[in-house]
Each structure stands twice: as structure tokens, then as C-alpha cells.
Amino acid sequence: MNKDEMIWDLSQLVESTDPTSIQKKLESMVAEAEKTRDKYHGKIGGLDAKGLLELLEMKDTFILKFEGVTMYCHLMYSADSTDDVAKQFNDAVRRASMRVGQALAFIDIELGKLLAENPSLVTDSVLAEYKHYLERILRRVPHMLSETEERLIIVKDKNGISAWQMLQSDWLSTRTFDIEIEGETKTLPYGEIIGLYQSPNRDLRKRSNQVVYENLGKDEIVWASAIRVVCEDHLQMSKLRKYPTPMTQSLIANDIGQKTVDSLMDTIEKNVGLYQRYLRLKAKLMGLDKLANYDVVAPLPNAPEMDYAWRKARREVVDAYMGFDEEVGGWVDEMFEKRHLDGEVRKGKSSGAFCAGWLAGKSAYVLQSFNRRMGDVYTQAHELGHAIHAYLGSRAQKPSNLEIGSCIAETGSIFGELLLTERLLSKAKTKEEKQAILASVLDGFGMAAFQVSARVFFEQSMYDAIERGEFLDGETVAKLWVTARDKIYGDSVDWLKVMKWEWTMKPHYYMANYRFYNYPYVFAQLFVFALHQLYREQGESFVPKLKRVLAAGSSKSPRELGAELGFDITDKKFWEKGMKQAEEFIDMLEENL
Ligand SMILES: [Zn+2]
């Protein structure tokens, strides 16, 4: 195999890869943004529908014009952060983007004011293509404070709640943990020791959990202080911004309504028994009476070693998508053919995986570190699902309509994983292979739908406790966490005592102005499981429906997208479809015990 097959070709993003030409292009990007500012600053308030259309179209043209060069710089750096040219580009693009951001910051503020004074613009037929984009801005307007207040908030956050977040993250990243591995005591940083949670060695999994959470618990006073002020700050800010509940800010950001989240979370609560049934089955597969917390997502002991060469993985993934739709499968193949994937494992490459949509090129780029394991093939299918979302979206929408929120952003990717699951299951020869595939799908589902739901309940319970006037010290917060967790797991899992400190390490609880970040994961998981169930029921006639949903980007709300499929996502019936899909997988696993 030609080694270049696994390395992406970024040169397609720019007219020339010559560093001087890249630099020039970045400079012209800043100059054009500043020209726009000079033309429109202070004048947006006076625009009529036609004038506003011109502004929005100009903004979209600007994005498409400079997307290639900014992507080129970013992707080069994520491909090799030790490369000197990449470092230079990364720094240059960061500075240029900051200047563009500063030059164009007035647009959002002035646009908000314009819409607040002329809400009828939102429904003006001239602006039809931007309708939902404008609706979303209008929804935020009543909660905006004056310019001076907003500036003050940025200043106080910088040394206030943002500092707590930094403390939590610095604390975690500088801790080390001593653990004995094969007779030798090793001192590992947090990022490394958590890798042992997935070890096939059960005792090692247990000891790594024990040592991490025992040590985190010792600093409970730090974690509790941090989480307490972050929550209290959010409650105060919610009142100032006139959010009716602590969740409102997040609902607006995710473009959904309270009723949808309530239906979703009710469905989760109603179905905890289903998840617990899976956990009991998994215990059986692992030869245990009951799972301990360190077994919940552990690999099955008798999982067969599967080896996937790059080309074999490509074939599986392309065929999985091809079986769904030839156009979609063709695009997935094109991603490989045009070398838009970077799978090579090398030093300096950013860890994890991502897909960056390339709207101007009506395509995408994907990065992953491909280690020939089944999990890597799943990652590939997942990221290529994002790519398909970009292929369809960029053909149908302007960039303003492709700001896709977290609830919908994972639709193509998780659906792609399920297509791969079907394909792998149909080809699996042994019971053990089938078990390994189903367990990996159900582990993922269980984490995203149920484990994450515990965090949603936990976060809500902290705000409720504060409202009741309770003081959140470490033990109180731990109690709230254990209550939320047990609501999901019941008695299906044995927990190490120290797991009551599990909440201490989740960075997002400490993030400034980023509350209720969890339920979109639950939404996304169950949404796609429901869609897959519809696909099973409707067969081929479902294909164009899913393609329409993906092509809609953010031009429609999740509720409108659900309606396109014939469902009301505020109704539990829709979410039950997702559970039905999970139940089918669990049944299949039971048949293959
Ligand atoms: Zn994803």
C-alpha cells in the first residue's frame, strides 16, 4: 500500500501553498473584514429587508472566500504541531481570526437591536432563506444586557468563574497518581492513568479507579468551592438576564424547548430498567454476578482480536454507507479517493478524531489516528458521517444556515456507526464477534443516553439545592451525585465508595457560562436510534427523508426536523422509538449469549 493513502492532501484548500501567498491571503481577510466594518458600523439599525439581505449574503460570501486558507492553517497544525511552518501558520491564522472577530463583533449586537425593533423582518419574504437564522437571534435578544453591562461581565468572569475553571483544569492536569503495574510502582499523570479504566485486567481497572477518586476526594474542598460559585453565579446571571429557569440559556443555544427536554428525560427515567437489563447481561458475558463500576464499559474478556488494514476498513465503511444510499456511499469513497482523510499515526498529530466541514469545496476533511482496531473503524464511520452531513448541507445551505447545534450535529455520525454495525453484524461469523460488536454499540449507547442523564439530573439537583438555601459542601454535592447516579443504575452495579467523587473531574461543571451541556448528548443518541428504527420500519423510503434532515443544516429547528419525519419530538412516543432500537440490540445480544 502507498503510505500516502493514509495522509491527507491539504493543498486542495488553497490556490497556492507558498507561505507568502498564505500570509497575503490572511492579510486580505483582515482588510476585507475591516472594510465591512467601515461600511456597516452604526448603520445596521437603519437597514430594510433588502439591505439586511445584502449584509447577510456578504457575510456568507466572506466565510466561503476565506474558509480554505483558515482551514489550511488549522489542519496543518493539527496534523503536525511540531512542524515550524505549521506553527507559524497556526499563529498567523489565530491572530488574523482575532482581528476579524474584533472587526465584525458589532454585527451581532446591531443585528439584535434591529430585530428587536423590527421583529417583522424575521418573517419578511425577502429574507426567507435566513428566517430561522434570524429567529434564533431574536430569541436571544430579550436576554441581552446593555453593552456596558456585557463588557463588565466579560471582565468579572475573567477573574471570577473562568478562574475557577482554570483552577480545576490545572489541578487535574498537574496531579500524579502512584499505581503498581506488573510489580512496579508507576507515577502517572491523570491523562495517562485514566487509560487503565479500559484495561482488560480487572484488578488494574479497580485499582486505577480507586487511586484516582480517592485522591480527588482528598481535595473536596477545592472542587466544592469551585462548583458552588459557578452554580451560584449562573443562578444570579440567569435572574439578571431574565431566564425563567437555569436551563433556559442552554435551551436557546441548542434551539429547542423545555417540553422536548422534559419528554426526553422522562423517557430515560422510564427506561432505566432496559439499561439495567443490559448491564446484567454484560455481567453474565463477563462471568460476573454483578458488574462493578469499573466493568461498565470494560471490554469483554473473550472479545476476538480483529485486525483492520486501512483498505479493509475503507471497504467496510464505504460499503456500509453504499448499502444505505449510492450517492452517500460515493461521497464516502470520494473522501478516501481525494485523500481527505488523515489516518497515519505519528508524533505531533493532535489526539482524538474530528471532521472539519469544507463548505466552499462542498466536502470535508477527517483526522484520526488509525491503529487497525475495530474502534478505529467505528471512529472512521463516525467522522465520515459528519462529512456526509457537510456534503449535503453545503449543497443546500448558506454558511449562516450551517451553524448546527449539538442536538443535531451528531445525526450523520451516529447513524453512520449504526450502518457499520449492521454490516459488521451481518458478516460476523462467531458468537463472540457478534457479542463484541453489540456490546461496544450498547456500551456507547448506555454512556451517552443513560450515564450522561445522571449528570443532567445531578446538575439540576444542585440548582434546586441552592434555591432551597442548602450549602453545597463536598459531602452534600457527593450525595446529590450519588442520588442522581443511582436513579439510573439502581442496584445493577456495585460502586467503589470513592466513586461518590466522580463529579469532581468533569470539566464542564466548572465552565463559565456553559451550563446544561449534557442533555444534547442524550438527545443526539436517542434521536439517531429513533431514526434508525424508522429506517428499519420504512426501508428505502426513509433514505430521502434522512438526507433532507441532514441537508437542512440549521435552517430548521430540531422540532421542525422531527416534524419532517412525521414526529413531534415534544412527545414521548418519538423517544420511545429510540429505546425500541436499543431493546432490539439487547435482545440480539441475549440470543447470542
Ligand atoms: Zn461526532
XYZ file of C-alpha atoms and ligand atoms in Angstrom:
594
model
C 0.000 0.000 0.000
C 1.162 3.508 -0.798
C 1.769 5.205 2.561
C 0.377 8.499 1.232
C -3.039 6.873 1.094
C -3.338 7.484 4.828
C -2.127 11.081 4.730
C -4.451 13.881 3.701
C -3.786 16.308 0.878
C -4.461 19.808 2.184
C -3.199 21.585 -0.924
C -6.731 21.442 -2.384
C -7.813 24.034 0.173
C -5.690 26.849 -1.219
C -4.643 28.230 -4.588
C -1.010 28.109 -3.519
C 0.748 26.551 -0.520
C 3.565 29.068 -0.753
C 3.894 30.674 2.726
C 3.975 34.222 1.321
C 0.750 33.622 -0.560
C -0.896 32.168 2.569
C 0.203 35.185 4.580
C -1.134 37.547 1.897
C -4.487 35.807 1.826
C -4.789 36.112 5.615
C -3.957 39.809 5.398
C -6.591 40.368 2.743
C -9.097 38.585 5.003
C -8.458 41.092 7.793
C -8.570 44.018 5.344
C -11.901 42.869 3.940
C -13.397 42.474 7.424
C -12.267 45.986 8.324
C -13.773 47.344 5.113
C -17.082 45.730 6.075
C -16.888 47.328 9.490
C -16.286 50.746 7.935
C -19.246 50.275 5.638
C -21.776 48.962 8.182
C -20.744 50.009 11.696
C -23.525 52.029 13.281
C -25.724 51.606 10.215
C -27.337 48.182 10.632
C -30.188 49.698 12.658
C -31.339 51.559 9.549
C -31.425 48.586 7.168
C -34.616 47.434 5.470
C -35.193 43.821 4.420
C -33.254 44.208 1.188
C -30.377 45.930 2.918
C -30.233 43.226 5.570
C -30.259 40.518 2.914
C -27.262 42.173 1.277
C -25.385 42.232 4.582
C -26.107 38.576 5.377
C -25.174 37.433 1.888
C -21.970 39.397 2.108
C -21.165 37.747 5.441
C -21.705 34.304 3.903
C -19.608 35.120 0.850
C -16.833 36.283 3.160
C -16.913 32.979 5.066
C -16.705 30.924 1.872
C -13.946 33.095 0.409
C -11.541 32.688 3.320
C -12.603 29.303 4.677
C -9.968 27.439 2.649
C -6.968 29.374 3.891
C -8.002 29.345 7.562
C -8.745 25.626 7.363
C -5.425 25.005 5.691
C -3.560 26.656 8.574
C -5.590 24.960 11.303
C -5.456 21.495 9.747
C -1.754 21.688 9.021
C -1.159 22.407 12.683
C -3.407 19.606 13.933
C -1.619 17.231 11.563
C 1.796 18.130 12.994
C 2.112 20.676 15.791
C 5.908 20.238 15.852
C 6.361 21.466 12.278
C 7.808 25.008 12.173
C 5.789 26.177 9.176
C 2.601 24.771 10.724
C 3.359 26.603 13.974
C 3.799 29.844 12.049
C 0.575 29.359 10.110
C -1.310 28.487 13.269
C -0.118 31.624 14.973
C -0.850 33.757 11.903
C -4.380 32.404 11.492
C -5.088 32.825 15.191
C -4.073 36.487 15.074
C -5.905 37.158 11.821
C -9.097 35.488 13.086
C -8.960 37.506 16.281
C -8.767 40.724 14.277
C -11.636 39.636 12.059
C -13.660 38.779 15.174
C -12.981 42.185 16.681
C -13.792 43.992 13.434
C -17.101 42.180 12.960
C -18.284 41.887 16.583
C -20.655 44.816 16.067
C -22.788 42.866 13.572
C -24.390 40.570 16.152
C -25.060 43.402 18.577
C -26.529 45.760 15.978
C -28.457 42.960 14.307
C -30.020 42.007 17.648
C -31.157 45.588 18.180
C -32.519 45.856 14.626
C -34.605 42.708 15.044
C -35.844 43.720 18.493
C -37.177 46.954 16.999
C -38.436 45.387 13.743
C -39.398 41.791 14.550
C -41.425 41.605 11.329
C -38.129 41.425 9.408
C -37.842 37.827 10.562
C -40.859 36.808 8.503
C -40.211 39.139 5.549
C -40.322 37.096 2.349
C -37.181 38.803 1.050
C -35.277 37.188 3.949
C -36.977 33.786 3.657
C -33.706 31.898 3.353
C -32.470 33.405 6.616
C -35.734 33.034 8.522
C -34.634 30.554 11.137
C -31.228 32.159 11.470
C -32.967 35.430 12.376
C -35.482 33.680 14.649
C -32.612 32.307 16.688
C -31.067 35.748 17.103
C -34.437 37.205 18.056
C -34.836 34.539 20.763
C -31.597 35.700 22.378
C -32.384 39.397 22.249
C -34.600 39.726 25.365
C -31.788 38.291 27.477
C -29.051 40.621 26.301
C -27.938 43.353 28.676
C -26.588 46.756 27.748
C -23.216 46.992 26.034
C -21.582 48.352 29.208
C -23.030 45.547 31.323
C -21.936 42.902 28.828
C -18.417 44.314 28.878
C -18.395 44.345 32.673
C -19.492 40.687 32.738
C -16.610 39.697 30.493
C -14.184 41.453 32.849
C -15.605 39.964 36.056
C -15.791 36.453 34.529
C -12.161 36.554 33.511
C -11.008 36.728 37.122
C -14.108 35.146 38.583
C -15.764 31.944 37.376
C -13.313 31.490 34.493
C -10.525 31.404 37.067
C -12.285 28.573 38.935
C -12.470 26.598 35.728
C -8.786 27.145 35.166
C -8.009 26.070 38.716
C -9.989 22.846 38.253
C -8.258 22.066 34.988
C -4.746 22.970 36.232
C -5.314 20.969 39.398
C -6.309 17.906 37.423
C -3.563 18.174 34.825
C -0.782 18.580 37.415
C -1.808 15.711 39.733
C 0.080 12.447 39.520
C -1.061 9.073 40.818
C 1.028 6.139 42.044
C -0.050 2.728 40.869
C 1.576 -0.697 40.767
C 1.687 -2.257 37.309
C 3.251 -5.710 36.898
C 5.138 -5.411 40.186
C 6.469 -1.926 39.502
C 5.183 1.298 41.051
C 4.498 3.872 38.360
C 3.687 7.540 38.806
C 1.210 8.558 36.143
C -0.440 11.867 35.239
C -4.241 11.969 35.163
C -4.402 11.800 31.360
C -2.481 8.544 31.393
C -3.926 6.721 34.367
C -7.488 7.034 33.046
C -6.367 4.895 30.105
C -6.215 1.989 32.591
C -10.008 2.164 33.107
C -10.258 0.257 29.800
C -7.610 -2.327 30.642
C -8.534 -5.992 30.104
C -7.049 -6.571 33.586
C -9.918 -6.230 36.057
C -7.757 -5.698 39.106
C -5.891 -2.890 37.367
C -9.175 -1.248 36.408
C -10.292 -1.414 40.008
C -7.060 -0.050 41.475
C -6.804 2.797 38.941
C -10.338 3.936 39.762
C -9.652 3.615 43.466
C -6.441 5.640 43.454
C -7.771 8.424 41.215
C -11.034 9.052 43.061
C -9.509 8.603 46.497
C -7.063 11.384 45.669
C -9.660 13.598 44.044
C -11.796 13.233 47.166
C -8.956 14.498 49.336
C -9.304 17.884 47.667
C -13.078 18.007 48.001
C -12.890 21.492 49.494
C -11.413 22.858 46.248
C -13.917 21.115 43.981
C -16.885 22.036 46.153
C -15.847 25.698 46.363
C -15.445 25.829 42.604
C -18.680 24.089 41.677
C -20.642 26.090 44.260
C -19.643 29.513 42.974
C -20.035 28.507 39.339
C -23.606 27.362 40.053
C -24.452 30.352 42.220
C -23.042 32.722 39.636
C -25.206 31.079 36.989
C -28.351 31.449 39.107
C -27.620 35.128 39.665
C -26.850 35.727 35.999
C -29.999 33.849 34.944
C -32.042 36.254 37.070
C -30.243 39.296 35.668
C -30.761 38.067 32.126
C -34.388 37.189 32.829
C -34.042 33.499 32.044
C -37.078 31.825 33.611
C -35.032 28.736 34.614
C -31.345 27.823 34.906
C -31.757 25.687 31.772
C -33.130 28.445 29.510
C -29.742 29.695 28.315
C -28.870 26.205 27.159
C -32.277 25.669 25.521
C -31.783 28.797 23.428
C -28.246 27.802 22.475
C -29.457 24.347 21.422
C -32.503 25.678 19.589
C -35.030 23.562 21.471
C -37.801 23.928 24.040
C -38.238 22.810 27.635
C -41.015 20.391 26.708
C -38.677 18.470 24.423
C -36.055 18.079 27.149
C -38.741 17.033 29.648
C -40.078 14.364 27.289
C -36.594 13.130 26.570
C -35.570 12.908 30.213
C -38.897 11.310 31.213
C -38.287 8.628 28.590
C -34.849 7.992 30.049
C -36.248 7.698 33.559
C -38.974 5.350 32.403
C -36.453 3.086 30.682
C -33.682 2.753 33.257
C -34.793 -0.866 33.615
C -33.854 -1.503 29.997
C -30.327 -0.228 30.567
C -30.050 -2.224 33.778
C -31.108 -5.319 31.836
C -28.173 -4.743 29.512
C -25.788 -4.283 32.433
C -26.926 -7.614 33.937
C -26.412 -9.302 30.572
C -22.962 -7.813 30.353
C -22.149 -9.154 33.818
C -23.078 -12.616 32.540
C -20.859 -12.180 29.489
C -18.001 -11.225 31.779
C -18.620 -14.195 34.051
C -19.588 -11.958 36.984
C -22.576 -11.979 39.350
C -22.785 -8.238 39.090
C -20.795 -5.506 37.361
C -18.643 -3.179 39.401
C -18.398 0.426 38.237
C -15.035 -0.337 36.627
C -16.643 -3.041 34.442
C -19.424 -0.941 32.932
C -17.566 -0.026 29.735
C -14.745 -2.557 30.011
C -14.000 -4.771 27.012
C -15.449 -8.301 27.036
C -12.836 -10.806 28.212
C -13.335 -13.142 25.253
C -13.590 -10.469 22.545
C -11.786 -11.714 19.438
C -8.760 -9.713 18.252
C -9.827 -8.079 14.996
C -7.256 -6.543 12.716
C -8.281 -3.973 10.101
C -5.866 -2.797 7.446
C -6.631 0.692 6.080
C -8.043 -0.666 2.815
C -10.158 -3.252 4.570
C -11.596 -0.562 6.825
C -12.267 1.617 3.794
C -14.152 -1.194 2.115
C -16.291 -1.886 5.188
C -17.135 1.758 5.761
C -17.816 2.616 2.108
C -19.984 -0.482 1.721
C -21.897 0.316 4.903
C -22.831 3.739 3.525
C -23.314 2.380 -0.005
C -25.927 -0.039 1.330
C -27.864 2.946 2.608
C -27.600 5.125 -0.494
C -25.371 5.123 -3.559
C -24.859 8.866 -3.650
C -23.838 8.910 0.019
C -21.581 5.864 -0.425
C -19.994 7.546 -3.428
C -19.163 10.620 -1.360
C -17.611 8.494 1.367
C -15.478 6.796 -1.252
C -14.550 10.188 -2.700
C -13.238 11.240 0.741
C -10.694 8.405 0.502
C -10.058 8.864 -3.205
C -9.317 12.583 -2.893
C -7.236 11.950 0.218
C -9.371 13.958 2.622
C -8.590 11.589 5.493
C -5.523 11.561 7.671
C -5.179 8.239 9.445
C -1.435 7.874 9.864
C -0.250 7.508 13.467
C 2.575 9.941 14.084
C 4.150 12.223 16.648
C 2.947 15.802 16.808
C -0.504 14.910 15.495
C -3.433 16.014 17.623
C -5.036 13.191 19.589
C -8.618 12.073 19.102
C -10.529 12.470 15.879
C -12.549 15.167 14.154
C -14.206 16.139 10.909
C -13.901 19.667 9.566
C -16.549 20.577 7.015
C -15.205 22.377 3.936
C -18.249 24.255 2.747
C -16.631 26.088 -0.163
C -15.371 22.757 -1.502
C -18.697 21.050 -0.666
C -16.677 18.401 1.133
C -14.805 17.830 4.405
C -11.531 16.699 5.973
C -11.209 13.986 8.615
C -8.391 13.354 11.086
C -7.912 10.220 13.170
C -5.070 8.022 14.407
C -5.772 4.685 12.783
C -4.495 1.745 14.852
C -6.201 -1.048 12.885
C -8.699 -1.847 15.650
C -12.450 -2.199 15.363
C -12.824 1.012 17.381
C -10.813 2.856 14.726
C -13.167 1.636 12.002
C -16.078 2.938 14.086
C -14.335 6.286 14.521
C -13.865 6.413 10.764
C -17.536 5.659 10.118
C -18.485 8.289 12.720
C -16.327 11.082 11.284
C -17.373 10.235 7.721
C -20.982 10.616 8.850
C -20.092 14.176 9.826
C -18.533 14.542 6.372
C -21.796 13.433 4.728
C -23.647 15.998 6.835
C -21.262 18.601 5.363
C -21.635 17.257 1.800
C -25.425 17.528 1.981
C -25.536 20.754 3.984
C -23.074 22.670 1.843
C -25.011 21.768 -1.304
C -28.289 23.060 0.113
C -27.493 25.883 2.526
C -25.635 29.121 3.029
C -22.973 29.106 5.793
C -25.330 31.013 8.140
C -27.643 28.002 7.969
C -24.895 25.552 8.841
C -24.344 26.546 12.459
C -25.676 23.193 13.597
C -26.352 22.804 17.336
C -25.192 19.845 19.423
C -28.564 18.070 19.395
C -28.477 17.584 15.610
C -24.737 17.763 14.855
C -24.228 14.062 15.595
C -27.079 12.811 13.394
C -24.982 11.766 10.391
C -22.156 10.416 12.505
C -24.099 8.175 14.898
C -26.318 6.996 12.047
C -23.150 6.024 10.167
C -21.987 3.999 13.161
C -25.260 2.098 13.111
C -24.900 1.392 9.388
C -21.457 -0.041 10.123
C -22.894 -2.083 12.993
C -25.462 -3.654 10.685
C -22.806 -4.507 8.152
C -20.378 -5.972 10.690
C -23.142 -7.985 12.347
C -24.264 -9.426 9.024
C -20.707 -10.569 8.336
C -19.787 -11.773 11.833
C -19.034 -15.494 11.828
C -18.866 -16.319 15.521
C -20.991 -15.647 18.576
C -18.030 -13.895 20.209
C -17.698 -11.486 17.286
C -21.378 -10.593 17.492
C -21.138 -10.125 21.244
C -18.158 -7.796 20.865
C -19.929 -5.650 18.242
C -23.209 -5.443 20.165
C -21.506 -4.762 23.493
C -19.475 -1.944 22.003
C -22.606 -0.348 20.485
C -24.603 -0.776 23.688
C -21.750 0.471 25.882
C -21.669 3.642 23.789
C -25.427 3.978 23.879
C -25.541 3.378 27.637
C -22.930 6.014 28.316
C -24.384 8.692 26.036
C -28.044 8.101 26.856
C -28.036 6.951 30.484
C -24.758 7.774 32.212
C -24.924 11.302 30.812
C -28.538 11.574 32.017
C -27.300 11.066 35.563
C -25.249 14.207 35.040
C -28.313 16.118 33.817
C -30.263 15.116 36.951
C -27.250 15.971 39.099
C -26.815 19.439 37.634
C -30.499 20.242 38.105
C -30.389 18.964 41.686
C -27.567 21.386 42.542
C -29.606 24.388 41.420
C -32.607 23.078 43.341
C -30.480 22.650 46.470
C -29.124 26.189 46.222
C -32.655 27.537 45.727
C -33.674 25.665 48.908
C -30.889 27.519 50.698
C -28.634 24.495 51.197
C -24.896 24.991 51.465
C -23.044 22.864 48.933
C -20.019 21.436 50.693
C -18.177 18.427 49.245
C -20.230 15.781 51.051
C -23.528 17.443 50.088
C -22.547 17.616 46.425
C -21.367 13.989 46.596
C -24.750 12.977 47.996
C -26.551 14.753 45.149
C -24.313 12.957 42.649
C -24.887 9.519 44.171
C -28.660 10.105 44.213
C -28.672 11.096 40.533
C -26.420 8.175 39.617
C -28.489 5.607 41.500
C -31.637 6.846 39.768
C -30.067 5.461 36.575
C -28.222 2.365 37.778
C -30.469 1.160 40.598
C -28.774 -1.859 42.138
C -27.364 -3.187 38.854
C -23.805 -2.031 39.608
C -21.537 -2.138 42.660
C -19.756 1.154 43.198
C -16.444 1.715 44.904
C -17.116 4.045 47.838
C -14.767 6.675 46.400
C -16.909 6.937 43.248
C -19.005 9.481 45.112
C -16.286 11.910 43.974
C -16.902 11.196 40.309
C -18.364 14.676 39.738
C -15.085 16.352 40.685
C -13.335 15.645 37.401
C -15.949 16.609 34.796
C -14.551 19.876 33.413
C -17.830 21.200 32.071
C -19.397 21.599 35.517
C -16.809 24.304 36.062
C -17.032 26.031 32.680
C -18.128 29.636 32.712
C -21.478 30.347 31.036
C -21.787 26.806 29.770
C -24.486 25.160 31.841
C -26.558 22.098 30.976
C -24.166 20.920 28.376
C -25.167 17.281 28.867
C -28.675 16.614 27.592
C -27.759 17.295 23.915
C -25.702 14.065 24.060
C -28.729 12.199 25.337
C -30.863 13.878 22.680
C -28.434 13.044 19.867
C -28.082 9.399 20.874
C -31.769 8.684 21.272
C -32.710 10.806 18.235
C -30.484 8.759 15.942
C -31.547 5.445 17.482
C -35.136 6.531 16.763
C -34.209 7.440 13.188
C -32.570 4.083 12.717
C -35.693 2.395 13.992
C -37.690 4.374 11.401
C -35.236 3.243 8.735
C -35.808 -0.364 9.774
C -39.569 0.154 9.586
C -39.737 2.212 6.390
C -36.787 0.879 4.409
C -35.803 2.725 1.259
C -38.497 5.365 1.556
C -36.721 6.640 4.663
C -33.483 7.395 2.772
C -34.545 10.700 1.148
C -36.086 11.790 4.466
C -32.824 11.422 6.341
C -30.958 13.161 3.520
C -33.409 16.072 3.757
C -32.863 16.322 7.512
C -29.091 16.412 7.052
C -29.317 18.866 4.148
C -31.399 21.253 6.248
C -28.405 22.159 8.424
C -29.559 24.726 10.966
C -32.174 26.250 8.651
C -34.793 24.423 10.705
C -35.113 23.756 14.421
C -34.782 20.192 15.731
C -38.531 20.216 16.327
C -39.193 21.157 12.690
C -36.785 18.461 11.553
C -38.669 15.920 13.638
C -41.910 17.107 12.043
C -40.408 16.472 8.593
C -40.046 12.854 9.641
C -43.641 12.835 10.787
C -42.900 13.115 14.505
C -43.367 15.518 17.344
C -40.187 15.481 19.434
C -42.018 17.011 22.378
C -43.962 13.730 22.513
C -42.504 10.753 24.395
C -43.721 8.429 21.649
C -40.909 9.604 19.414
C -38.225 8.963 22.031
C -39.640 5.528 22.784
C -38.732 4.597 19.207
C -35.076 5.137 20.133
C -35.491 2.853 23.135
C -37.076 0.236 20.916
C -33.961 0.212 18.748
C -31.779 -0.251 21.835
C -34.060 -3.050 23.033
C -33.630 -4.856 19.713
C -29.858 -4.786 20.125
C -30.179 -6.060 23.690
C -32.489 -8.872 22.531
C -29.971 -9.784 19.869
C -27.215 -9.914 22.446
C -29.305 -12.156 24.679
C -29.896 -14.509 21.737
C -26.150 -14.714 21.238
C -25.189 -15.444 24.848
Zn -19.093 13.391 16.398
